[in-house]
Amino acid sequence: MESKAHEKDLNLKATELTLGLPGRDEIIELPNQNKKRGLPVDSKNEEGSTDAKNAQKETPPAKAQMVGWPPIRSYRKNSLQANKNAEGETATGIYVKVSMDGAPYLRKIDLKVYKCYPELLKALEVMFKFTIGQYSEREGYKGSEYAPTYKDKDGDWMLVGDVPWDMFMSSCKKLRIMKGSEARGLGCDV
Amino acid sequence: MNYFPDEVIEQIFESVTSQKDRNAVSLVCKSWYKIERFSRERVFIGNCYAISPERVIERFPGLKSLTLKGKPHFADFNLVPHEWGGFLQPWIEALADGRVGLEELRLKRMIVSDESLELLSRSFPNFKSLVLVSCEGFTTDGLAAIAANCRLLKELDLQENDIDDHRGHWLSCFPESSTSLVSLNFACLKGEINLPALERLVGRSPNLKVLRLNRAVPPDTLQKVLARAPQLVDLGTGSYVLDPDSDTYNKLQATVVKCKSIKSLSGFLEVGPRCLPSIYPILENLTSLNLSYAPGVHGSELIELIRQCVKLQRLWILDCIGDKGLGVVASTCKELQELRVFPSDPFAAGHAFVTEEGLVAISAGCPKLHSLLYFCQQMTNAALITVAKNCPNFIRFRLCILDPTKPDAVTMRPLDEGFGAIVQACKNIRRLSLSGLLTDRVFLYIGMYAEQLEMLSIAFAGDSDNGMLYVLNGCKKLRKLEIRDSPFGNEALLKDVGKYETMRSLWMSSCEVTLGGCKALAKQMPTLNVEIINESDQVEIGVDDEQRVEKMYLYRTLVGKRRDTPEFVWTL
């Protein structure tokens, strides 16, 4: 934990009142030092989910885990992961590609970061520097030449915003911000 | 010199079944060796590279059942690259060429190709039983060949394999004339299944005793299948999601009641709420229950289920059962012999699902317990000492604390004393896996007390070479030693090189042994294969003897260096 590192700087231990003789250290720390191969992650990660979150912020989630530990068969590990994916609870987020017509390269966003459509659309506006119009069920996105669309599980391109947010999160495979006449085509009543 | 004619001796040898005993018998004299080798039908090869298929066939021409193991155990945890080895193909080719009357093949951690399965299915007209555990390299096409060509097939048992699922048609490849199935387990298949074909197959297999389905089999098919096979002894359900108020549910419940022979239950890969009461009727007869792939079964539903399993001998469960749930197990399952508690969320820190308390409760309530695999958040010496006192009959004791170097949760001391108590009390312990903060002291205890120990797994433990030396010196019956991330180096490795000839294998990864040390060992012991697995792209590997070796695997062998090593494996 960060606070422990801070404590070391202040050398609080030296001034701490104890019954032991000064200069004697805890037995616990020595064995860890003997191991030349420490854990790749800071070994003090057993406490609390906050540390896990911090580790995730600093390193990509995959690296926060040691190779081959805990010792569970890959088959079992994959099963667990598949179950968690099925429940939509991956620790690693739901990353989807976002393309914008006319932009030179695509971006990727984590849908789990957003709780609702306005949040997502705002983020897209910021990322690609454009404005999305006002959503209405009847007319789609009015007031701008852009329309946010997504590819669903069946491979169809759908207008963002028609289905409940949770349903969208689990069915969205890819995002595409359509521009111009194509976009207007989607906004028309069919 | 024989006092009886050979035929009489052969008759007597028929009662000698364990391989260990047969090996002993074959050493008595030339005559017994000869009689034994011609009459041996079952052969177990613990390391497929210790011997060649040709020599096995030559010695045992009457071979009917062969068991082969390939990759080292740590391959289960992704420590061994997939293409390291353990290929089935050369064995099948040799068996086919040798016209062996193969009837049974059991494989673990081997690379099996569709080509091998195809050849297998065509070469042995009496083939009856195929068991694959943790294997890879094949697809459902290979299974189709087995189904289509093995006319007398009784058993097809696929456990935790990585199978490429092409289509569900393999099941339809069992010919209409095939009625011999006794055991069918395809729970590990990920893809769709031809449901009508499954129903028909079960319908024409009156001897079917074991049936384990995969996730793609829905409850209504399960009901139809059970209706045709009320004689089942071992059932693994697929998906168990259904509406408790529906017709299907009622039908299923009525069918389950009739399956009075079911003693072993597993599956529940997906479970719907309030669906479990439908299986309550068979719980009181269960001796084996595996819910370790059923994360949907938890909380009070799980407890309610366990309360009815009074005859349980084997239980595989997820840690979401909690210490309290283990308390219920302890008060209900008095016949319990084997317990495995797997982590439901291995990487989530801070979820203390099971701790030392659950284990202590189990040990107090289940005196017959002899096999344990326990993934937990924390452990204490006091708990282990209590467990040792309550259960002195442990044969297998595997403890995995999710944080591998965690000390005693109460005293913050190493767990040496706890494990020491286990090995001292459990005189028959054969398999041991350690975890937690451990110093050389625990190895001193193991060397002193674990006289029957055959397999030891070490991770992130010990302080110096002494640790490893205590074990190598003390454990006379040691066969497999696997070590990772521990400070053992050349001194320990080279102290008694002859020891490795008495063992099947030694694995050391992320330890202190150097290339020079491994080279020295290989030089002194030509009957060992000393393999270095090098996955990095460094070209300079092999030049600097001082360099630490990342992964070393050595094993005794009668046939020298193997010829199928991939480029990242170097036999010294």
mmCIF file with all atom_site columns, C-alpha atoms in Angstrom, chain B residues 59-219:
data_model
loop_
_atom_site.group_PDB
_atom_site.id
_atom_site.type_symbol
_atom_site.label_atom_id
_atom_site.label_alt_id
_atom_site.label_comp_id
_atom_site.label_asym_id
_atom_site.label_entity_id
_atom_site.label_seq_id
_atom_site.pdbx_PDB_ins_code
_atom_site.Cartn_x
_atom_site.Cartn_y
_atom_site.Cartn_z
_atom_site.occupancy
_atom_site.B_iso_or_equiv
_atom_site.pdbx_formal_charge
_atom_site.auth_seq_id
_atom_site.auth_comp_id
_atom_site.auth_asym_id
_atom_site.auth_atom_id
_atom_site.pdbx_PDB_model_num
ATOM 1   C CA . ARG B 1 59  ? 8.057   -56.919 -23.828 1.00 0.00 ? 59  ARG B CA 1
ATOM 2   C CA . PHE B 1 60  ? 4.289   -57.172 -23.468 1.00 0.00 ? 60  PHE B CA 1
ATOM 3   C CA . PRO B 1 61  ? 2.860   -58.665 -26.640 1.00 0.00 ? 61  PRO B CA 1
ATOM 4   C CA . GLY B 1 62  ? -0.441  -59.411 -24.897 1.00 0.00 ? 62  GLY B CA 1
ATOM 5   C CA . LEU B 1 63  ? -1.019  -55.757 -24.173 1.00 0.00 ? 63  LEU B CA 1
ATOM 6   C CA . LYS B 1 64  ? -4.684  -54.806 -24.021 1.00 0.00 ? 64  LYS B CA 1
ATOM 7   C CA . SER B 1 65  ? -4.796  -51.681 -21.910 1.00 0.00 ? 65  SER B CA 1
ATOM 8   C CA . LEU B 1 66  ? -2.310  -48.839 -22.096 1.00 0.00 ? 66  LEU B CA 1
ATOM 9   C CA . THR B 1 67  ? -2.127  -45.733 -19.911 1.00 0.00 ? 67  THR B CA 1
ATOM 10  C CA . LEU B 1 68  ? 0.143   -42.901 -21.017 1.00 0.00 ? 68  LEU B CA 1
ATOM 11  C CA . LYS B 1 69  ? 1.035   -39.583 -19.482 1.00 0.00 ? 69  LYS B CA 1
ATOM 12  C CA . GLY B 1 70  ? 2.777   -36.858 -21.447 1.00 0.00 ? 70  GLY B CA 1
ATOM 13  C CA . LYS B 1 71  ? 3.454   -33.325 -20.281 1.00 0.00 ? 71  LYS B CA 1
ATOM 14  C CA . PRO B 1 72  ? 4.708   -32.525 -16.806 1.00 0.00 ? 72  PRO B CA 1
ATOM 15  C CA . HIS B 1 73  ? 2.063   -31.626 -14.243 1.00 0.00 ? 73  HIS B CA 1
ATOM 16  C CA . PHE B 1 74  ? 2.843   -27.894 -14.306 1.00 0.00 ? 74  PHE B CA 1
ATOM 17  C CA . ALA B 1 75  ? 1.659   -27.848 -17.914 1.00 0.00 ? 75  ALA B CA 1
ATOM 18  C CA . ASP B 1 76  ? -1.824  -27.707 -16.391 1.00 0.00 ? 76  ASP B CA 1
ATOM 19  C CA . PHE B 1 77  ? -1.005  -24.180 -15.234 1.00 0.00 ? 77  PHE B CA 1
ATOM 20  C CA . ASN B 1 78  ? 0.390   -22.857 -18.494 1.00 0.00 ? 78  ASN B CA 1
ATOM 21  C CA . LEU B 1 79  ? 4.009   -23.234 -17.428 1.00 0.00 ? 79  LEU B CA 1
ATOM 22  C CA . VAL B 1 80  ? 4.824   -25.549 -20.334 1.00 0.00 ? 80  VAL B CA 1
ATOM 23  C CA . PRO B 1 81  ? 4.424   -24.406 -23.952 1.00 0.00 ? 81  PRO B CA 1
ATOM 24  C CA . HIS B 1 82  ? 1.736   -26.338 -25.812 1.00 0.00 ? 82  HIS B CA 1
ATOM 25  C CA . GLU B 1 83  ? 4.058   -27.879 -28.383 1.00 0.00 ? 83  GLU B CA 1
ATOM 26  C CA . TRP B 1 84  ? 6.534   -29.191 -25.795 1.00 0.00 ? 84  TRP B CA 1
ATOM 27  C CA . GLY B 1 85  ? 5.665   -32.746 -26.631 1.00 0.00 ? 85  GLY B CA 1
ATOM 28  C CA . GLY B 1 86  ? 3.715   -35.800 -25.546 1.00 0.00 ? 86  GLY B CA 1
ATOM 29  C CA . PHE B 1 87  ? 2.504   -36.875 -28.971 1.00 0.00 ? 87  PHE B CA 1
ATOM 30  C CA . LEU B 1 88  ? 0.245   -39.876 -29.242 1.00 0.00 ? 88  LEU B CA 1
ATOM 31  C CA . GLN B 1 89  ? 0.889   -40.544 -32.932 1.00 0.00 ? 89  GLN B CA 1
ATOM 32  C CA . PRO B 1 90  ? 4.107   -42.607 -32.640 1.00 0.00 ? 90  PRO B CA 1
ATOM 33  C CA . TRP B 1 91  ? 2.428   -44.817 -30.043 1.00 0.00 ? 91  TRP B CA 1
ATOM 34  C CA . ILE B 1 92  ? -0.610  -45.509 -32.194 1.00 0.00 ? 92  ILE B CA 1
ATOM 35  C CA . GLU B 1 93  ? 1.566   -46.221 -35.202 1.00 0.00 ? 93  GLU B CA 1
ATOM 36  C CA . ALA B 1 94  ? 3.714   -48.661 -33.261 1.00 0.00 ? 94  ALA B CA 1
ATOM 37  C CA . LEU B 1 95  ? 0.704   -50.376 -31.709 1.00 0.00 ? 95  LEU B CA 1
ATOM 38  C CA . ALA B 1 96  ? -0.930  -50.700 -35.102 1.00 0.00 ? 96  ALA B CA 1
ATOM 39  C CA . ASP B 1 97  ? 2.250   -52.004 -36.731 1.00 0.00 ? 97  ASP B CA 1
ATOM 40  C CA . GLY B 1 98  ? 2.756   -54.444 -33.902 1.00 0.00 ? 98  GLY B CA 1
ATOM 41  C CA . ARG B 1 99  ? -0.794  -55.760 -34.341 1.00 0.00 ? 99  ARG B CA 1
ATOM 42  C CA . VAL B 1 100 ? -1.439  -55.275 -30.652 1.00 0.00 ? 100 VAL B CA 1
ATOM 43  C CA . GLY B 1 101 ? -4.949  -56.274 -29.567 1.00 0.00 ? 101 GLY B CA 1
ATOM 44  C CA . LEU B 1 102 ? -5.524  -52.905 -27.957 1.00 0.00 ? 102 LEU B CA 1
ATOM 45  C CA . GLU B 1 103 ? -8.784  -52.573 -26.083 1.00 0.00 ? 103 GLU B CA 1
ATOM 46  C CA . GLU B 1 104 ? -8.265  -49.632 -23.798 1.00 0.00 ? 104 GLU B CA 1
ATOM 47  C CA . LEU B 1 105 ? -6.305  -46.389 -24.036 1.00 0.00 ? 105 LEU B CA 1
ATOM 48  C CA . ARG B 1 106 ? -6.057  -43.859 -21.215 1.00 0.00 ? 106 ARG B CA 1
ATOM 49  C CA . LEU B 1 107 ? -4.168  -40.635 -21.846 1.00 0.00 ? 107 LEU B CA 1
ATOM 50  C CA . LYS B 1 108 ? -3.282  -37.657 -19.728 1.00 0.00 ? 108 LYS B CA 1
ATOM 51  C CA . ARG B 1 109 ? -1.698  -34.404 -20.903 1.00 0.00 ? 109 ARG B CA 1
ATOM 52  C CA . MET B 1 110 ? -0.916  -35.704 -24.354 1.00 0.00 ? 110 MET B CA 1
ATOM 53  C CA . ILE B 1 111 ? -1.171  -34.148 -27.774 1.00 0.00 ? 111 ILE B CA 1
ATOM 54  C CA . VAL B 1 112 ? -3.723  -36.162 -29.669 1.00 0.00 ? 112 VAL B CA 1
ATOM 55  C CA . SER B 1 113 ? -4.443  -35.434 -33.331 1.00 0.00 ? 113 SER B CA 1
ATOM 56  C CA . ASP B 1 114 ? -7.484  -36.321 -35.401 1.00 0.00 ? 114 ASP B CA 1
ATOM 57  C CA . GLU B 1 115 ? -5.110  -38.414 -37.484 1.00 0.00 ? 115 GLU B CA 1
ATOM 58  C CA . SER B 1 116 ? -4.164  -40.443 -34.414 1.00 0.00 ? 116 SER B CA 1
ATOM 59  C CA . LEU B 1 117 ? -7.794  -40.958 -33.442 1.00 0.00 ? 117 LEU B CA 1
ATOM 60  C CA . GLU B 1 118 ? -8.634  -42.014 -36.968 1.00 0.00 ? 118 GLU B CA 1
ATOM 61  C CA . LEU B 1 119 ? -5.755  -44.517 -37.023 1.00 0.00 ? 119 LEU B CA 1
ATOM 62  C CA . LEU B 1 120 ? -6.762  -45.754 -33.583 1.00 0.00 ? 120 LEU B CA 1
ATOM 63  C CA . SER B 1 121 ? -10.330 -46.295 -34.679 1.00 0.00 ? 121 SER B CA 1
ATOM 64  C CA . ARG B 1 122 ? -9.296  -48.380 -37.679 1.00 0.00 ? 122 ARG B CA 1
ATOM 65  C CA . SER B 1 123 ? -6.471  -50.451 -36.238 1.00 0.00 ? 123 SER B CA 1
ATOM 66  C CA . PHE B 1 124 ? -7.952  -52.259 -33.253 1.00 0.00 ? 124 PHE B CA 1
ATOM 67  C CA . PRO B 1 125 ? -11.137 -54.231 -33.875 1.00 0.00 ? 125 PRO B CA 1
ATOM 68  C CA . ASN B 1 126 ? -11.595 -55.009 -30.186 1.00 0.00 ? 126 ASN B CA 1
ATOM 69  C CA . PHE B 1 127 ? -11.134 -51.447 -29.023 1.00 0.00 ? 127 PHE B CA 1
ATOM 70  C CA . LYS B 1 128 ? -13.493 -50.721 -26.157 1.00 0.00 ? 128 LYS B CA 1
ATOM 71  C CA . SER B 1 129 ? -12.419 -47.785 -24.078 1.00 0.00 ? 129 SER B CA 1
ATOM 72  C CA . LEU B 1 130 ? -10.941 -44.342 -24.663 1.00 0.00 ? 130 LEU B CA 1
ATOM 73  C CA . VAL B 1 131 ? -10.260 -41.988 -21.760 1.00 0.00 ? 131 VAL B CA 1
ATOM 74  C CA . LEU B 1 132 ? -8.694  -38.598 -22.461 1.00 0.00 ? 132 LEU B CA 1
ATOM 75  C CA . VAL B 1 133 ? -7.780  -36.267 -19.623 1.00 0.00 ? 133 VAL B CA 1
ATOM 76  C CA . SER B 1 134 ? -6.377  -32.768 -20.191 1.00 0.00 ? 134 SER B CA 1
ATOM 77  C CA . CYS B 1 135 ? -5.386  -33.569 -23.751 1.00 0.00 ? 135 CYS B CA 1
ATOM 78  C CA . GLU B 1 136 ? -5.425  -31.291 -26.778 1.00 0.00 ? 136 GLU B CA 1
ATOM 79  C CA . GLY B 1 137 ? -4.801  -31.170 -30.491 1.00 0.00 ? 137 GLY B CA 1
ATOM 80  C CA . PHE B 1 138 ? -7.917  -32.876 -31.764 1.00 0.00 ? 138 PHE B CA 1
ATOM 81  C CA . THR B 1 139 ? -11.366 -31.911 -32.956 1.00 0.00 ? 139 THR B CA 1
ATOM 82  C CA . THR B 1 140 ? -14.808 -33.450 -33.021 1.00 0.00 ? 140 THR B CA 1
ATOM 83  C CA . ASP B 1 141 ? -13.815 -34.977 -36.376 1.00 0.00 ? 141 ASP B CA 1
ATOM 84  C CA . GLY B 1 142 ? -11.508 -37.305 -34.492 1.00 0.00 ? 142 GLY B CA 1
ATOM 85  C CA . LEU B 1 143 ? -14.388 -38.228 -32.192 1.00 0.00 ? 143 LEU B CA 1
ATOM 86  C CA . ALA B 1 144 ? -16.531 -38.928 -35.240 1.00 0.00 ? 144 ALA B CA 1
ATOM 87  C CA . ALA B 1 145 ? -13.966 -41.486 -36.399 1.00 0.00 ? 145 ALA B CA 1
ATOM 88  C CA . ILE B 1 146 ? -14.011 -43.207 -33.011 1.00 0.00 ? 146 ILE B CA 1
ATOM 89  C CA . ALA B 1 147 ? -17.799 -43.245 -32.975 1.00 0.00 ? 147 ALA B CA 1
ATOM 90  C CA . ALA B 1 148 ? -18.076 -44.567 -36.497 1.00 0.00 ? 148 ALA B CA 1
ATOM 91  C CA . ASN B 1 149 ? -15.389 -47.232 -36.497 1.00 0.00 ? 149 ASN B CA 1
ATOM 92  C CA . CYS B 1 150 ? -15.099 -48.680 -32.998 1.00 0.00 ? 150 CYS B CA 1
ATOM 93  C CA . ARG B 1 151 ? -17.856 -51.222 -33.202 1.00 0.00 ? 151 ARG B CA 1
ATOM 94  C CA . LEU B 1 152 ? -17.438 -52.514 -29.687 1.00 0.00 ? 152 LEU B CA 1
ATOM 95  C CA . LEU B 1 153 ? -16.955 -49.151 -28.000 1.00 0.00 ? 153 LEU B CA 1
ATOM 96  C CA . LYS B 1 154 ? -18.004 -49.194 -24.362 1.00 0.00 ? 154 LYS B CA 1
ATOM 97  C CA . GLU B 1 155 ? -16.414 -46.070 -23.017 1.00 0.00 ? 155 GLU B CA 1
ATOM 98  C CA . LEU B 1 156 ? -15.693 -42.608 -24.371 1.00 0.00 ? 156 LEU B CA 1
ATOM 99  C CA . ASP B 1 157 ? -14.631 -40.400 -21.501 1.00 0.00 ? 157 ASP B CA 1
ATOM 100 C CA . LEU B 1 158 ? -13.446 -36.854 -22.226 1.00 0.00 ? 158 LEU B CA 1
ATOM 101 C CA . GLN B 1 159 ? -12.305 -34.992 -19.121 1.00 0.00 ? 159 GLN B CA 1
ATOM 102 C CA . GLU B 1 160 ? -11.302 -31.368 -19.288 1.00 0.00 ? 160 GLU B CA 1
ATOM 103 C CA . ASN B 1 161 ? -9.808  -31.538 -22.774 1.00 0.00 ? 161 ASN B CA 1
ATOM 104 C CA . ASP B 1 162 ? -9.302  -28.638 -25.103 1.00 0.00 ? 162 ASP B CA 1
ATOM 105 C CA . ILE B 1 163 ? -11.263 -29.803 -28.141 1.00 0.00 ? 163 ILE B CA 1
ATOM 106 C CA . ASP B 1 164 ? -11.902 -27.838 -31.285 1.00 0.00 ? 164 ASP B CA 1
ATOM 107 C CA . ASP B 1 165 ? -15.611 -28.210 -31.786 1.00 0.00 ? 165 ASP B CA 1
ATOM 108 C CA . HIS B 1 166 ? -16.548 -28.312 -35.461 1.00 0.00 ? 166 HIS B CA 1
ATOM 109 C CA . ARG B 1 167 ? -20.111 -29.516 -35.445 1.00 0.00 ? 167 ARG B CA 1
ATOM 110 C CA . GLY B 1 168 ? -22.500 -31.678 -33.473 1.00 0.00 ? 168 GLY B CA 1
ATOM 111 C CA . HIS B 1 169 ? -22.472 -34.444 -36.077 1.00 0.00 ? 169 HIS B CA 1
ATOM 112 C CA . TRP B 1 170 ? -19.971 -36.727 -34.361 1.00 0.00 ? 170 TRP B CA 1
ATOM 113 C CA . LEU B 1 171 ? -22.748 -38.126 -32.199 1.00 0.00 ? 171 LEU B CA 1
ATOM 114 C CA . SER B 1 172 ? -24.662 -39.211 -35.282 1.00 0.00 ? 172 SER B CA 1
ATOM 115 C CA . CYS B 1 173 ? -21.619 -41.206 -36.351 1.00 0.00 ? 173 CYS B CA 1
ATOM 116 C CA . PHE B 1 174 ? -22.381 -43.951 -33.854 1.00 0.00 ? 174 PHE B CA 1
ATOM 117 C CA . PRO B 1 175 ? -23.945 -46.549 -36.146 1.00 0.00 ? 175 PRO B CA 1
ATOM 118 C CA . GLU B 1 176 ? -27.492 -47.685 -35.458 1.00 0.00 ? 176 GLU B CA 1
ATOM 119 C CA . SER B 1 177 ? -26.048 -51.093 -34.660 1.00 0.00 ? 177 SER B CA 1
ATOM 120 C CA . SER B 1 178 ? -23.940 -49.685 -31.828 1.00 0.00 ? 178 SER B CA 1
ATOM 121 C CA . THR B 1 179 ? -25.549 -50.726 -28.569 1.00 0.00 ? 179 THR B CA 1
ATOM 122 C CA . SER B 1 180 ? -22.524 -51.368 -26.392 1.00 0.00 ? 180 SER B CA 1
ATOM 123 C CA . LEU B 1 181 ? -22.010 -47.994 -24.724 1.00 0.00 ? 181 LEU B CA 1
ATOM 124 C CA . VAL B 1 182 ? -21.528 -48.078 -20.990 1.00 0.00 ? 182 VAL B CA 1
ATOM 125 C CA . SER B 1 183 ? -19.914 -44.704 -20.410 1.00 0.00 ? 183 SER B CA 1
ATOM 126 C CA . LEU B 1 184 ? -20.158 -41.454 -22.361 1.00 0.00 ? 184 LEU B CA 1
ATOM 127 C CA . ASN B 1 185 ? -18.737 -38.182 -21.090 1.00 0.00 ? 185 ASN B CA 1
ATOM 128 C CA . PHE B 1 186 ? -18.612 -35.156 -23.394 1.00 0.00 ? 186 PHE B CA 1
ATOM 129 C CA . ALA B 1 187 ? -19.083 -32.439 -20.789 1.00 0.00 ? 187 ALA B CA 1
ATOM 130 C CA . CYS B 1 188 ? -16.006 -30.529 -21.937 1.00 0.00 ? 188 CYS B CA 1
ATOM 131 C CA . LEU B 1 189 ? -17.253 -29.985 -25.490 1.00 0.00 ? 189 LEU B CA 1
ATOM 132 C CA . LYS B 1 190 ? -18.095 -26.379 -26.127 1.00 0.00 ? 190 LYS B CA 1
ATOM 133 C CA . GLY B 1 191 ? -20.294 -26.661 -29.174 1.00 0.00 ? 191 GLY B CA 1
ATOM 134 C CA . GLU B 1 192 ? -23.741 -27.721 -30.171 1.00 0.00 ? 192 GLU B CA 1
ATOM 135 C CA . ILE B 1 193 ? -24.884 -31.323 -29.995 1.00 0.00 ? 193 ILE B CA 1
ATOM 136 C CA . ASN B 1 194 ? -27.237 -33.187 -32.270 1.00 0.00 ? 194 ASN B CA 1
ATOM 137 C CA . LEU B 1 195 ? -29.960 -33.672 -29.697 1.00 0.00 ? 195 LEU B CA 1
ATOM 138 C CA . PRO B 1 196 ? -32.123 -36.242 -31.495 1.00 0.00 ? 196 PRO B CA 1
ATOM 139 C CA . ALA B 1 197 ? -29.006 -38.301 -32.196 1.00 0.00 ? 197 ALA B CA 1
ATOM 140 C CA . LEU B 1 198 ? -28.188 -38.203 -28.499 1.00 0.00 ? 198 LEU B CA 1
ATOM 141 C CA . GLU B 1 199 ? -31.658 -39.358 -27.556 1.00 0.00 ? 199 GLU B CA 1
ATOM 142 C CA . ARG B 1 200 ? -31.525 -42.239 -30.032 1.00 0.00 ? 200 ARG B CA 1
ATOM 143 C CA . LEU B 1 201 ? -28.054 -43.269 -28.908 1.00 0.00 ? 201 LEU B CA 1
ATOM 144 C CA . VAL B 1 202 ? -29.106 -43.403 -25.282 1.00 0.00 ? 202 VAL B CA 1
ATOM 145 C CA . GLY B 1 203 ? -32.260 -45.215 -26.271 1.00 0.00 ? 203 GLY B CA 1
ATOM 146 C CA . ARG B 1 204 ? -30.319 -48.061 -27.854 1.00 0.00 ? 204 ARG B CA 1
ATOM 147 C CA . SER B 1 205 ? -27.677 -48.367 -25.120 1.00 0.00 ? 205 SER B CA 1
ATOM 148 C CA . PRO B 1 206 ? -29.228 -50.525 -22.417 1.00 0.00 ? 206 PRO B CA 1
ATOM 149 C CA . ASN B 1 207 ? -25.895 -50.856 -20.581 1.00 0.00 ? 207 ASN B CA 1
ATOM 150 C CA . LEU B 1 208 ? -25.316 -47.136 -20.269 1.00 0.00 ? 208 LEU B CA 1
ATOM 151 C CA . LYS B 1 209 ? -24.234 -46.348 -16.735 1.00 0.00 ? 209 LYS B CA 1
ATOM 152 C CA . VAL B 1 210 ? -22.297 -43.093 -17.053 1.00 0.00 ? 210 VAL B CA 1
ATOM 153 C CA . LEU B 1 211 ? -23.580 -40.100 -18.985 1.00 0.00 ? 211 LEU B CA 1
ATOM 154 C CA . ARG B 1 212 ? -22.136 -36.614 -18.706 1.00 0.00 ? 212 ARG B CA 1
ATOM 155 C CA . LEU B 1 213 ? -23.615 -33.979 -20.980 1.00 0.00 ? 213 LEU B CA 1
ATOM 156 C CA . ASN B 1 214 ? -22.287 -30.625 -22.101 1.00 0.00 ? 214 ASN B CA 1
ATOM 157 C CA . ARG B 1 215 ? -23.764 -27.190 -21.745 1.00 0.00 ? 215 ARG B CA 1
ATOM 158 C CA . ALA B 1 216 ? -25.549 -27.420 -25.085 1.00 0.00 ? 216 ALA B CA 1
ATOM 159 C CA . VAL B 1 217 ? -27.953 -30.081 -23.833 1.00 0.00 ? 217 VAL B CA 1
ATOM 160 C CA . PRO B 1 218 ? -31.074 -28.363 -22.521 1.00 0.00 ? 218 PRO B CA 1
ATOM 161 C CA . PRO B 1 219 ? -33.314 -29.646 -19.717 1.00 0.00 ? 219 PRO B CA 1
#
